[in-house]
PDB file of C-alpha atoms in Angstrom:
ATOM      1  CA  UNK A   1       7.315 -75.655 -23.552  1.00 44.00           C
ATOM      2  CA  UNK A   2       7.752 -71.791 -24.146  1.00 48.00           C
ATOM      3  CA  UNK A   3       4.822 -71.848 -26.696  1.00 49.00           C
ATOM      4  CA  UNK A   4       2.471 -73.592 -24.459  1.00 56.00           C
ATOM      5  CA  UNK A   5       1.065 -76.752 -23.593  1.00 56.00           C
ATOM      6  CA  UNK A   6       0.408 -78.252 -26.871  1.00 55.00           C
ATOM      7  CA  UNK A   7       3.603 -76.674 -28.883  1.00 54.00           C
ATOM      8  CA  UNK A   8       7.543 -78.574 -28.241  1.00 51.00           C
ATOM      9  CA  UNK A   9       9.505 -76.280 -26.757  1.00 52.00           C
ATOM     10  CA  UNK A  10      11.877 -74.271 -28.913  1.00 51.00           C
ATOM     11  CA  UNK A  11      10.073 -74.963 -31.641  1.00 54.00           C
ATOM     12  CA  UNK A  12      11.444 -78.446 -32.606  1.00 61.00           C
ATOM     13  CA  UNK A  13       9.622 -81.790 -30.914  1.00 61.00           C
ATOM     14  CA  UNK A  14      11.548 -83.089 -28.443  1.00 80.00           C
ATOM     15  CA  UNK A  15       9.100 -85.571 -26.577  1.00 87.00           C
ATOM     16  CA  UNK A  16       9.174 -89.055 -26.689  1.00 86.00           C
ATOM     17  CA  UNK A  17       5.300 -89.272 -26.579  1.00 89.00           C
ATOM     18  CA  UNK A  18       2.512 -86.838 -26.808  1.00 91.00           C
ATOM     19  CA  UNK A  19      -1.322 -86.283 -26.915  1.00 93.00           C
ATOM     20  CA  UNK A  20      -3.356 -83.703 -27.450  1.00 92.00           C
ATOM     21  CA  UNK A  21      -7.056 -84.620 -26.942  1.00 92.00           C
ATOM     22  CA  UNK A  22      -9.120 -85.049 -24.128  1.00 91.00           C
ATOM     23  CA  UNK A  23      -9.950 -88.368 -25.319  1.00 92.00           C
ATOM     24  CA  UNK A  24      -6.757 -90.342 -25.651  1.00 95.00           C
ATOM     25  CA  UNK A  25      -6.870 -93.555 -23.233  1.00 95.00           C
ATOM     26  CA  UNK A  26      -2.653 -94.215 -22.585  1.00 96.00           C
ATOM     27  CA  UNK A  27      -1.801 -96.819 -20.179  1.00 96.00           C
ATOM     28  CA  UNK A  28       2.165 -97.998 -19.840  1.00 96.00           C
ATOM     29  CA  UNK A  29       2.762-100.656 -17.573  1.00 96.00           C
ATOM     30  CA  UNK A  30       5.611-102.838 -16.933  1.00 96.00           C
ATOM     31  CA  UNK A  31       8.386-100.927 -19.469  1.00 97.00           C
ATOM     32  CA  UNK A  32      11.502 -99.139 -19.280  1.00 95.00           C
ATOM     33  CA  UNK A  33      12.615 -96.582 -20.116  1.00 94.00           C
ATOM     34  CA  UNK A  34      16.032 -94.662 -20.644  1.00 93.00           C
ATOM     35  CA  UNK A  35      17.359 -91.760 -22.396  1.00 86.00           C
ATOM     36  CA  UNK A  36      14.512 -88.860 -23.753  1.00 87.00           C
ATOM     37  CA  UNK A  37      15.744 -85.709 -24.819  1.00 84.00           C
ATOM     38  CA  UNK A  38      13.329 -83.841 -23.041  1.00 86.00           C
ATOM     39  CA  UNK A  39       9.653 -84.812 -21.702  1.00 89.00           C
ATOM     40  CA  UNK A  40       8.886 -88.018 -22.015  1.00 90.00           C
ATOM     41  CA  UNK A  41       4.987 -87.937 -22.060  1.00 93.00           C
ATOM     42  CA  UNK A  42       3.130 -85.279 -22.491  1.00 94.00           C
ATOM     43  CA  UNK A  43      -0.156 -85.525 -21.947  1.00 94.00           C
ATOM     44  CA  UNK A  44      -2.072 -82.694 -23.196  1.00 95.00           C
ATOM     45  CA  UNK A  45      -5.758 -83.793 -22.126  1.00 95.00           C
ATOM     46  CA  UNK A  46      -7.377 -87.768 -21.854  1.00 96.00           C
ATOM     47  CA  UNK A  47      -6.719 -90.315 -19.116  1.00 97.00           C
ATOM     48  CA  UNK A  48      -3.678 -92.314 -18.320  1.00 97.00           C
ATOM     49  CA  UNK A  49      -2.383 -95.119 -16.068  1.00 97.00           C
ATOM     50  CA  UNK A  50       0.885 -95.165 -15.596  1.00 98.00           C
ATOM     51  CA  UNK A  51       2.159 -97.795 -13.435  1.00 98.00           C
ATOM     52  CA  UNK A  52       5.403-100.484 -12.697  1.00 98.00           C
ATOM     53  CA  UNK A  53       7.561 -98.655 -14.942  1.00 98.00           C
ATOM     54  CA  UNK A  54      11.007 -97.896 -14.769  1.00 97.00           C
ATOM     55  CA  UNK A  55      12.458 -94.521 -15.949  1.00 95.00           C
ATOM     56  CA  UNK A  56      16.296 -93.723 -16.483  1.00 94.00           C
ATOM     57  CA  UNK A  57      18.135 -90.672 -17.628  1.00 91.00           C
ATOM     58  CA  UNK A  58      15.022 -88.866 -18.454  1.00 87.00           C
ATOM     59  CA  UNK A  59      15.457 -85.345 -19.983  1.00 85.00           C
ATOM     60  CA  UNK A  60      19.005 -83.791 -20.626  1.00 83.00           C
ATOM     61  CA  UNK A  61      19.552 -80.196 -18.737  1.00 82.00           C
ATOM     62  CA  UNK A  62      15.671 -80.256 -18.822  1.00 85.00           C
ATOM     63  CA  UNK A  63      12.462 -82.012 -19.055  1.00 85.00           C
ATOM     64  CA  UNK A  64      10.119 -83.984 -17.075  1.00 89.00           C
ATOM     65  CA  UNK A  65       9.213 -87.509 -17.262  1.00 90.00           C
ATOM     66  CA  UNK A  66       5.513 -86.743 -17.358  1.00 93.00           C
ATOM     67  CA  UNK A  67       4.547 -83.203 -17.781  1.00 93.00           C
ATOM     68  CA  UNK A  68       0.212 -83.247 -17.103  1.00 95.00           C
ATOM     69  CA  UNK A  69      -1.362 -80.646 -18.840  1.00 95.00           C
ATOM     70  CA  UNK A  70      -4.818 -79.502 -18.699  1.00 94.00           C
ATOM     71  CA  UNK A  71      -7.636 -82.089 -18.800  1.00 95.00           C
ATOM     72  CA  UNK A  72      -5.892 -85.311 -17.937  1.00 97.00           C
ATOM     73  CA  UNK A  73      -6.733 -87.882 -15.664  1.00 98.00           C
ATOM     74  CA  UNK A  74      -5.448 -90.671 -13.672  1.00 98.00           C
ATOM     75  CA  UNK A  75      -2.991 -92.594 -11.948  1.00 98.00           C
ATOM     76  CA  UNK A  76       0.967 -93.158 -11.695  1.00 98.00           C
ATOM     77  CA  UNK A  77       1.866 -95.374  -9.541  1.00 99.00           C
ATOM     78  CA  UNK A  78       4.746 -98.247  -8.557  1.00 99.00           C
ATOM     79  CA  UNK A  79       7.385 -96.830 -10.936  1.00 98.00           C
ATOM     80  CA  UNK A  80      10.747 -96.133 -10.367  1.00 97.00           C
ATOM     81  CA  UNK A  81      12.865 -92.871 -11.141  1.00 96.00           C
ATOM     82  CA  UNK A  82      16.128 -92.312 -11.277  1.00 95.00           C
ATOM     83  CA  UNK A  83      17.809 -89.359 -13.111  1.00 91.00           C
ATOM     84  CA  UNK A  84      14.848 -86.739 -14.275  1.00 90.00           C
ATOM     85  CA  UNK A  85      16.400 -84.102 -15.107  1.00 88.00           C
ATOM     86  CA  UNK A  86      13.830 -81.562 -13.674  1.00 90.00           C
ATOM     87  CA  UNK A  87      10.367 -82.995 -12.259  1.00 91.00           C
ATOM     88  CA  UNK A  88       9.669 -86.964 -12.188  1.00 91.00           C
ATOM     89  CA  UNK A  89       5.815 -86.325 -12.358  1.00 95.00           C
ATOM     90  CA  UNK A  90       4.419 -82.830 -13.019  1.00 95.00           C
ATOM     91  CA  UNK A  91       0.325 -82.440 -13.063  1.00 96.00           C
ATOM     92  CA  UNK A  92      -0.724 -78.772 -14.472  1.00 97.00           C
ATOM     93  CA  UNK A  93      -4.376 -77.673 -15.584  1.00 96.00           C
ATOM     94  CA  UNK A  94      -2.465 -75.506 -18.296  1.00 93.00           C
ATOM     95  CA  UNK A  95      -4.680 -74.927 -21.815  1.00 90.00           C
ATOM     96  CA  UNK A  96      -8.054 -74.531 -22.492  1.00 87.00           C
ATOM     97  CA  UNK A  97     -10.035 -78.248 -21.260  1.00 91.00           C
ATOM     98  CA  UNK A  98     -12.516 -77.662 -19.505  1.00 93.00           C
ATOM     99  CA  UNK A  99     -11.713 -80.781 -17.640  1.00 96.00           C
ATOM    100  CA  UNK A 100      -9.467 -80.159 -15.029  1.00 97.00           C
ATOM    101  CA  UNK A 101      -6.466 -82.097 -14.152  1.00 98.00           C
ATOM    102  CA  UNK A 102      -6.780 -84.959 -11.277  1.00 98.00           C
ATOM    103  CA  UNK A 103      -3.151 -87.107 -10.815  1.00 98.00           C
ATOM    104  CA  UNK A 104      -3.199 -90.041  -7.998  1.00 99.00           C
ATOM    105  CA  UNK A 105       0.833 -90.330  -7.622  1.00 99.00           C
ATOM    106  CA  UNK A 106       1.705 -92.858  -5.099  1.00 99.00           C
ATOM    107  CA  UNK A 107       3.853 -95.843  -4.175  1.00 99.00           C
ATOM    108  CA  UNK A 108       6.837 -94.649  -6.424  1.00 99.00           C
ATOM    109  CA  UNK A 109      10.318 -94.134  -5.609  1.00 98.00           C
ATOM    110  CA  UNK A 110      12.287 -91.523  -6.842  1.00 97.00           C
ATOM    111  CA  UNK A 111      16.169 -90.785  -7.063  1.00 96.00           C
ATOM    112  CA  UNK A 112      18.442 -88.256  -8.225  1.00 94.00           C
ATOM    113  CA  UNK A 113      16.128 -85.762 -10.389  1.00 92.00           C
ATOM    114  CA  UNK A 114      15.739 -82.166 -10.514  1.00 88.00           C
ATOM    115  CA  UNK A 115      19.855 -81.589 -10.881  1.00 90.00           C
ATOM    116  CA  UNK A 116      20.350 -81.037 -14.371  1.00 88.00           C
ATOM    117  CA  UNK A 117      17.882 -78.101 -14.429  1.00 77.00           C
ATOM    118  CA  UNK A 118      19.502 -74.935 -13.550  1.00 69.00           C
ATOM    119  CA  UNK A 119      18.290 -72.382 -11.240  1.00 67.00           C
ATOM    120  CA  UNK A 120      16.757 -72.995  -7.333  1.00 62.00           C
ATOM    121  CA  UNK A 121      13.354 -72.874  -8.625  1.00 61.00           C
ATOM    122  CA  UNK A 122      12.655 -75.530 -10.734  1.00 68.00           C
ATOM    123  CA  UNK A 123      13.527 -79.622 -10.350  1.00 70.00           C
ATOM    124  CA  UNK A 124      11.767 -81.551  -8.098  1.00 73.00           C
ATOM    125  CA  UNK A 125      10.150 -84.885  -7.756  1.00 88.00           C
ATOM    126  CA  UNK A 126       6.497 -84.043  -7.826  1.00 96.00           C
ATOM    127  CA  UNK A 127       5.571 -80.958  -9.029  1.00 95.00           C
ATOM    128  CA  UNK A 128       1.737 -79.846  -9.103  1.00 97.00           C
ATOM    129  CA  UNK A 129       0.802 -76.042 -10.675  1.00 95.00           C
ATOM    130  CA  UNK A 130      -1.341 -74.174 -12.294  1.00 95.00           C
ATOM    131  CA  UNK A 131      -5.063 -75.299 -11.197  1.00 97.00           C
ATOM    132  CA  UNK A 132      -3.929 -79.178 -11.113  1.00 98.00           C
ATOM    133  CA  UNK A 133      -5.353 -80.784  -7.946  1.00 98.00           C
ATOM    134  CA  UNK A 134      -4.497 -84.605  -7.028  1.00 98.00           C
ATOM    135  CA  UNK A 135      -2.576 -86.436  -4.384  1.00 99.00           C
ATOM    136  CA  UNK A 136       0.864 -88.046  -3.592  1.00 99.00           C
ATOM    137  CA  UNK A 137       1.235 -90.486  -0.948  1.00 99.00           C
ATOM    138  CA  UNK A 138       3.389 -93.471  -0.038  1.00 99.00           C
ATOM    139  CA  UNK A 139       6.762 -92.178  -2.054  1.00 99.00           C
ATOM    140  CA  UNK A 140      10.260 -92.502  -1.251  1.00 99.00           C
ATOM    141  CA  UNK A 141      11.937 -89.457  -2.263  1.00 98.00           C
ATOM    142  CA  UNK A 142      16.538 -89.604  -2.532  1.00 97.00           C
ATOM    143  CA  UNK A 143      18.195 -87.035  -3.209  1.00 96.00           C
ATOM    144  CA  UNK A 144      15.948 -84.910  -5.103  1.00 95.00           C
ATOM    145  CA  UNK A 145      16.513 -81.199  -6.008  1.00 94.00           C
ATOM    146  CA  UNK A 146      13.812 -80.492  -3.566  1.00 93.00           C
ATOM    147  CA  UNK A 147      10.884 -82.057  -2.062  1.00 95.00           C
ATOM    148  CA  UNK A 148       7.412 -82.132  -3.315  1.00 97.00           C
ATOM    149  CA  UNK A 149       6.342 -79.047  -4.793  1.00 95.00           C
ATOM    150  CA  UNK A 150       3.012 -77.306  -4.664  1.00 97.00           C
ATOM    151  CA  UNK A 151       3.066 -74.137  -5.929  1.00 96.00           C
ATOM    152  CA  UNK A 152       1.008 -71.202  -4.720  1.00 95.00           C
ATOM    153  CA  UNK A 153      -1.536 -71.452  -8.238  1.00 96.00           C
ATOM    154  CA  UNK A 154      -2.476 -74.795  -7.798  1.00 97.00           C
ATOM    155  CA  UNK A 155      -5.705 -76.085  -6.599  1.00 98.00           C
ATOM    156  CA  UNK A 156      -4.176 -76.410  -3.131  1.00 98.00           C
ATOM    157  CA  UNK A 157      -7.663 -77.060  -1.675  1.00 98.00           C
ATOM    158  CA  UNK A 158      -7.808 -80.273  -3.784  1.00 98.00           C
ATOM    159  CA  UNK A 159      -4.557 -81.320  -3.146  1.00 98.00           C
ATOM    160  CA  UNK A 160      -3.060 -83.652  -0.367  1.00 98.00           C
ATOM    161  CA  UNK A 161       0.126 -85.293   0.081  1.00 99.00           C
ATOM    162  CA  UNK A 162       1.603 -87.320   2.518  1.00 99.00           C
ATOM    163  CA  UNK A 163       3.449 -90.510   3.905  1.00 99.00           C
ATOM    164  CA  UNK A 164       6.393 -89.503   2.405  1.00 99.00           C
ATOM    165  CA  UNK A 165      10.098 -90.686   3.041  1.00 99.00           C
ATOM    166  CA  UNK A 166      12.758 -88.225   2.653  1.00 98.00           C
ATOM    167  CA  UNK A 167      16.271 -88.762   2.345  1.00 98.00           C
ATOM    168  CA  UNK A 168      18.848 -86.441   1.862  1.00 97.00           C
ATOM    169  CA  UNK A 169      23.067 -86.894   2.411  1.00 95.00           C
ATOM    170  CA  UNK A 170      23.635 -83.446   1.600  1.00 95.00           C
ATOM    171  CA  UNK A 171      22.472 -79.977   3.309  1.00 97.00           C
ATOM    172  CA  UNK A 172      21.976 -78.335   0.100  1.00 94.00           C
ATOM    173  CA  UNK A 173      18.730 -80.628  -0.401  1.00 95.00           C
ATOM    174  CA  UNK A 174      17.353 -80.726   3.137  1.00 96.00           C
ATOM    175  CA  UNK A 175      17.016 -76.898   2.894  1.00 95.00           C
ATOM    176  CA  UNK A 176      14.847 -77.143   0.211  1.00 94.00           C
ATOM    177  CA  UNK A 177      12.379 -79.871   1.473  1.00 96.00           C
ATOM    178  CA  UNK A 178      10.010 -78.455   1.405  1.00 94.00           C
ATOM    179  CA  UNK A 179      11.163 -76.151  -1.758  1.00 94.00           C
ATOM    180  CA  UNK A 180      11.455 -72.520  -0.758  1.00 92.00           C
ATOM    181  CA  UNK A 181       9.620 -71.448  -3.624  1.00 90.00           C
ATOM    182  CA  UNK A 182       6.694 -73.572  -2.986  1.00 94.00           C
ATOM    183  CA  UNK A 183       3.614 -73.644  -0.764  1.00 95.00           C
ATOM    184  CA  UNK A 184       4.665 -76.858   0.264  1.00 95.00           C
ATOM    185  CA  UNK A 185       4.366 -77.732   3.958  1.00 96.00           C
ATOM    186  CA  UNK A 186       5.791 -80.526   5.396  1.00 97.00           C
ATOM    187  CA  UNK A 187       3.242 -83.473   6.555  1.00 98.00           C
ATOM    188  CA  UNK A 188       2.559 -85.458   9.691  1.00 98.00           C
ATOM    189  CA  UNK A 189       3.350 -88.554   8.698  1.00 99.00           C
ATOM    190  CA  UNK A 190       5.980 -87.504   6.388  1.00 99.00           C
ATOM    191  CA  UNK A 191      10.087 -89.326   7.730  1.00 99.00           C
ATOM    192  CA  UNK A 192      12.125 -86.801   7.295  1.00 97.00           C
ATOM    193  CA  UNK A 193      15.326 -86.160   9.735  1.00 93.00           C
ATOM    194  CA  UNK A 194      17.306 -83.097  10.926  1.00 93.00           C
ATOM    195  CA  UNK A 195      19.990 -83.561   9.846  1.00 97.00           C
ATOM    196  CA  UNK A 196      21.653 -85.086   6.283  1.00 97.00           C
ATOM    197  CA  UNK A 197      21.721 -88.564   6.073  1.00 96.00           C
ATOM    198  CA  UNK A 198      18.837 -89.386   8.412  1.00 97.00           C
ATOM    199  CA  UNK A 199      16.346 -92.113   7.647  1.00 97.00           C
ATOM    200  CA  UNK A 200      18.461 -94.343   4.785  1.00 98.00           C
ATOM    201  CA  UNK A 201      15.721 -96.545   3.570  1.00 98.00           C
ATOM    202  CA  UNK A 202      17.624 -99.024   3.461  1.00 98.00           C
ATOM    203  CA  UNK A 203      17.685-100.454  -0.704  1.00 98.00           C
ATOM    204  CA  UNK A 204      18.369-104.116  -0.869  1.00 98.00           C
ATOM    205  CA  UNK A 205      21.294-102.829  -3.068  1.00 96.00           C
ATOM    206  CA  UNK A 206      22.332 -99.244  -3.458  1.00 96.00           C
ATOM    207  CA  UNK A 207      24.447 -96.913  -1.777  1.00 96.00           C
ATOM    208  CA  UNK A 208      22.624 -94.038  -1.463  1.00 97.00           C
ATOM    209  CA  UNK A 209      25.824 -92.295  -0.289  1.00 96.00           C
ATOM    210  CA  UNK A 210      28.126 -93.044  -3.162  1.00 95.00           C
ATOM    211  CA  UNK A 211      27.892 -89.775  -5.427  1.00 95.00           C
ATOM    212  CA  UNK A 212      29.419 -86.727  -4.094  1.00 96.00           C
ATOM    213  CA  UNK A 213      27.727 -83.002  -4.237  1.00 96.00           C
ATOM    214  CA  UNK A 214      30.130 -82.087  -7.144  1.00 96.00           C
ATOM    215  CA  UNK A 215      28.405 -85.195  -8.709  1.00 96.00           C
ATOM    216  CA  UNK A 216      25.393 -84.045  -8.580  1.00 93.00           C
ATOM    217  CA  UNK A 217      26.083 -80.667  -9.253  1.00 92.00           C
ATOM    218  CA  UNK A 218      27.625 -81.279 -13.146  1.00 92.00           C
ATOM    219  CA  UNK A 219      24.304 -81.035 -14.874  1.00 86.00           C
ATOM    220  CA  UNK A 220      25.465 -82.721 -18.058  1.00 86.00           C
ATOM    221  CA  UNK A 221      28.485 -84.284 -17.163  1.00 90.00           C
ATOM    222  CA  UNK A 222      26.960 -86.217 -14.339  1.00 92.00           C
ATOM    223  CA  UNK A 223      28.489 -89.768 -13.872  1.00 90.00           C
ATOM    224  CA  UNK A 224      26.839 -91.643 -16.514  1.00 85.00           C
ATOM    225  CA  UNK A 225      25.866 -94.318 -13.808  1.00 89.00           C
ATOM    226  CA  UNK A 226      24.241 -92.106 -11.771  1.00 93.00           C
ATOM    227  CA  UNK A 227      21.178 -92.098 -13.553  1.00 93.00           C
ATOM    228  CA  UNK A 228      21.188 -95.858 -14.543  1.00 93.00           C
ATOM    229  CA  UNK A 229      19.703 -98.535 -12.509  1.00 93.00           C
ATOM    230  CA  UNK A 230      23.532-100.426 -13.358  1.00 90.00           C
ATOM    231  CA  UNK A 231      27.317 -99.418 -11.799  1.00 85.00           C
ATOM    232  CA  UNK A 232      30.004-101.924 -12.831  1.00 79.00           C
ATOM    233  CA  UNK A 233      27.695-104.781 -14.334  1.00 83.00           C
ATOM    234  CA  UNK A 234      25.735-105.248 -11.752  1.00 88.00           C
ATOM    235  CA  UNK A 235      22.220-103.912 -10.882  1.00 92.00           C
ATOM    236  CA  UNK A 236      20.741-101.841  -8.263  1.00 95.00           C
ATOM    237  CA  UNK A 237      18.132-103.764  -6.061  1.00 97.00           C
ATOM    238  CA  UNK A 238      15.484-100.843  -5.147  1.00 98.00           C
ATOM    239  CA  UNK A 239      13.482-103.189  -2.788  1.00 98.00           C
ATOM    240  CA  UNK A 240      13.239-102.682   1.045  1.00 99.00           C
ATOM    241  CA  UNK A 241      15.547-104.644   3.222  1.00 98.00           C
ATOM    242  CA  UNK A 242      14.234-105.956   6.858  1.00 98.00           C
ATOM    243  CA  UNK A 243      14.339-103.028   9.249  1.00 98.00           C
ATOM    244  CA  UNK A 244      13.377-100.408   6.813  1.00 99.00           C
ATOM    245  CA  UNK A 245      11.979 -97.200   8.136  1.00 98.00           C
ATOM    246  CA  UNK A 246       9.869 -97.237   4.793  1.00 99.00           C
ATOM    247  CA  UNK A 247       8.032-100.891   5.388  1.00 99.00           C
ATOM    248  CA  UNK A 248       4.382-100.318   6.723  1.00 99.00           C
ATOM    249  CA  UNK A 249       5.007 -96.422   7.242  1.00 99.00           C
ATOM    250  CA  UNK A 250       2.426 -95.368   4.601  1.00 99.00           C
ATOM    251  CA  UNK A 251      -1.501 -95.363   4.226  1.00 99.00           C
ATOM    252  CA  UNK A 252      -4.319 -97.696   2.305  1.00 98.00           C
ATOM    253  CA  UNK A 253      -7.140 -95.370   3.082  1.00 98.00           C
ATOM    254  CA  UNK A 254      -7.275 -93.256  -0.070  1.00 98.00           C
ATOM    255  CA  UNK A 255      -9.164 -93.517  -3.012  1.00 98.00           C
ATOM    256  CA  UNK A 256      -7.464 -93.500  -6.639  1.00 98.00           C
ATOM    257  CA  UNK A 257      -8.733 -91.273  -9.069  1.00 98.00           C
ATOM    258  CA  UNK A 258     -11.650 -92.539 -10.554  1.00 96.00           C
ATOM    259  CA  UNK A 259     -11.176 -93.027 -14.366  1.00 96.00           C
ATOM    260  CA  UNK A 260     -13.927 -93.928 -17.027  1.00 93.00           C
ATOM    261  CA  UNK A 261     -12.185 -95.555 -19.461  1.00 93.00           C
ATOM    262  CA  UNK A 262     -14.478 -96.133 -22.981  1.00 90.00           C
ATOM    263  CA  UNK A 263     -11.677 -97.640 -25.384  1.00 87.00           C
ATOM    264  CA  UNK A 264      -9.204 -99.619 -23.231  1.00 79.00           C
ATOM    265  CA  UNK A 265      -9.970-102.532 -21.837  1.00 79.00           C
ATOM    266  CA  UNK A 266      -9.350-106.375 -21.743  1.00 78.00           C
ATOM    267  CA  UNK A 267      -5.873-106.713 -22.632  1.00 79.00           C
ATOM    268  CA  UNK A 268      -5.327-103.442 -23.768  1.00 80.00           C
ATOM    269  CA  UNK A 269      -6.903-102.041 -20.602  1.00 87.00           C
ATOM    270  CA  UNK A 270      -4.965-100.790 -17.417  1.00 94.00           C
ATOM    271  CA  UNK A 271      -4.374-104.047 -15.071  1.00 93.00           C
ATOM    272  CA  UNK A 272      -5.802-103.678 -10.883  1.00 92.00           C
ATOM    273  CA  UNK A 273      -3.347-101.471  -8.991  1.00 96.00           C
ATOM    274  CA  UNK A 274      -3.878-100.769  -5.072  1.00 97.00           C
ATOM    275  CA  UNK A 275      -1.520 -98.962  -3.027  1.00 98.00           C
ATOM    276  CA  UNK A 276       0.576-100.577  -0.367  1.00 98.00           C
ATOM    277  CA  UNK A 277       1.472 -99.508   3.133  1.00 98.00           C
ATOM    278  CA  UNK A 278       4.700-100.055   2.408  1.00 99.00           C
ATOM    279  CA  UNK A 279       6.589 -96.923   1.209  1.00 99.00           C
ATOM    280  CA  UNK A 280       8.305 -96.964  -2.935  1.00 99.00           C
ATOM    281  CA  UNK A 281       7.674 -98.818  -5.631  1.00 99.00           C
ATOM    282  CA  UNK A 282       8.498-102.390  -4.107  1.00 98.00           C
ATOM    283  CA  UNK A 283       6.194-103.227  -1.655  1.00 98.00           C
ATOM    284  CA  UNK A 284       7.441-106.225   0.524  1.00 98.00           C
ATOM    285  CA  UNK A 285       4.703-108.745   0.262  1.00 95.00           C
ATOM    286  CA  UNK A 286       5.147-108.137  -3.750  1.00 94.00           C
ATOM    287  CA  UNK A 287       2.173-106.373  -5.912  1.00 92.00           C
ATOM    288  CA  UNK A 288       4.686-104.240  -6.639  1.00 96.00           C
ATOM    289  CA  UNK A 289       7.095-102.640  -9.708  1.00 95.00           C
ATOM    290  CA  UNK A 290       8.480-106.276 -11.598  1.00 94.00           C
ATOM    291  CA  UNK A 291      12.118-104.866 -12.689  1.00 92.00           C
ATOM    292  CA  UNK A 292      15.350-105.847 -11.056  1.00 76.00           C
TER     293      UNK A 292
END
């Protein structure tokens, strides 16, 4: 916010949930969620696992679903996005920990966010600044604002990204994969076509065709079921349907970020998660995000 990490942005809280010490243990699994105001976690320090969850409608002409600030750890993985209104996932190493911030981001799959902030230069998918070093691999990107973001004060060194799937039905958002703002490069084993409409990943059920520019252009006045995982009663199906340029495209061979955790643990504690080769947040042979 614009009086730091730890203060709500124009002075009144806005955030659905929020932490401030380098020893909170959060771990969200399995929920959904629709409809913050602005962030919906902020993490200001600790260690979180954030994993098979599904977000809708998230932030409303601004806001990011989970905005890392300095001295948090851990992993988001197997969730699904649609609708953030600027970043989906946003590690920074902003405030004073001396524990910098390390966010695994893989196996999620992402649609429609970064339109409902104004201006070229901010909305995206994932987002790392400001000394934040991590990874994101195995993500299927529609439709974003722009593509992954890594911005020149990062801790580009420590970060690496990868295995991504791009798809894009307009030219507006091809031009900015990666973002022009950015130090983003794009990756070798990155799908990403020439030309709009290239490399449909091919959703058991959704069109990703069906909104027009103007749509996603309105900021506020968006179609209401363009950020919902429903149209017309019935729900989208984000899994992978047989010939699928996103099934067995991505990588095992990574590590996740190692977490200690000292509170959570039994049922309270963050259940086994592995990444997939299989691109998004619904891996074929299951393991995967458990929402319709």
């Amino acid at each position: 916010g614009e009086g730091g990490p730890g203060t709500p942005r124009a002075g009144s809280i806005r955030y659905g949930l929020w932490t401030l010490s380098d020893q909170t243990e959060v771990v969200i699994e399995d929920s959904w969620f629709y409809g913050s105001k602005d962030d919906l976690y902020r993490p200001v320090g600790g260690k979180l696992h954030i994993v098979r969850n599904t977000f809708e409608l998230m932030g409303e002409d601004g806001g990011d679903i989970i905005n890392v600030k300095g001295g948090t750890v851990g992993n988001i993985a197997y969730n699904v996005v649609i609708g953030a209104a600027t970043n989906a996932f946003k590690p920074s190493d902003d405030g004073e920990s001396t524990i910098q911030s390390n966010i695994g981001i893989f196996n999620n799959t992402v649609i429609n966010s970064g339109h409902r902030r104004a201006g070229l230069n901010r909305g995206s998918n994932i987002n790392f600044e400001n000394g934040a070093r991590g990874f994101a691999y195995n993500n299927i990107l529609v439709n974003n604002k722009n593509g992954i973001r890594v911005l020149d004060d990062a801790d580009i060194a420590n970060i690496s990204y990868d295995y991504t799937l791009y798809y894009a039905d307009n030219q507006q958002f091809l031009d900015q994969i990666p973002p022009e703002d950015s130090a983003s490069e794009i990756q070798p084993n990155d799908i990403l076509g020439e030309t709009p409409g290239d490399n449909d990943p091919m959703f058991v059920n959704y069109d990703v065709t069906q909104f027009t520019l103007e749509e996603y252009l309105a900021g506020e006045n968006q179609p209401v079921h363009m950020n919902r995982m429903t149209n017309n009663g019935t729900t989208y199906d984000l899994r992978l349907a047989a010939g699928s340029p996103a099934i067995g495209a991505g990588t095992t061979d990574f590590i996740l970020v190692p977490v200690e955790w000292n509170f959570l643990s039994g049922d309270r504690g963050p259940s086994a998660v592995v990444p997939s080769a299989d691109l998004g947040a619904y891996p074929t042979a299951g393991g995967g995000n458990r929402h319709n």
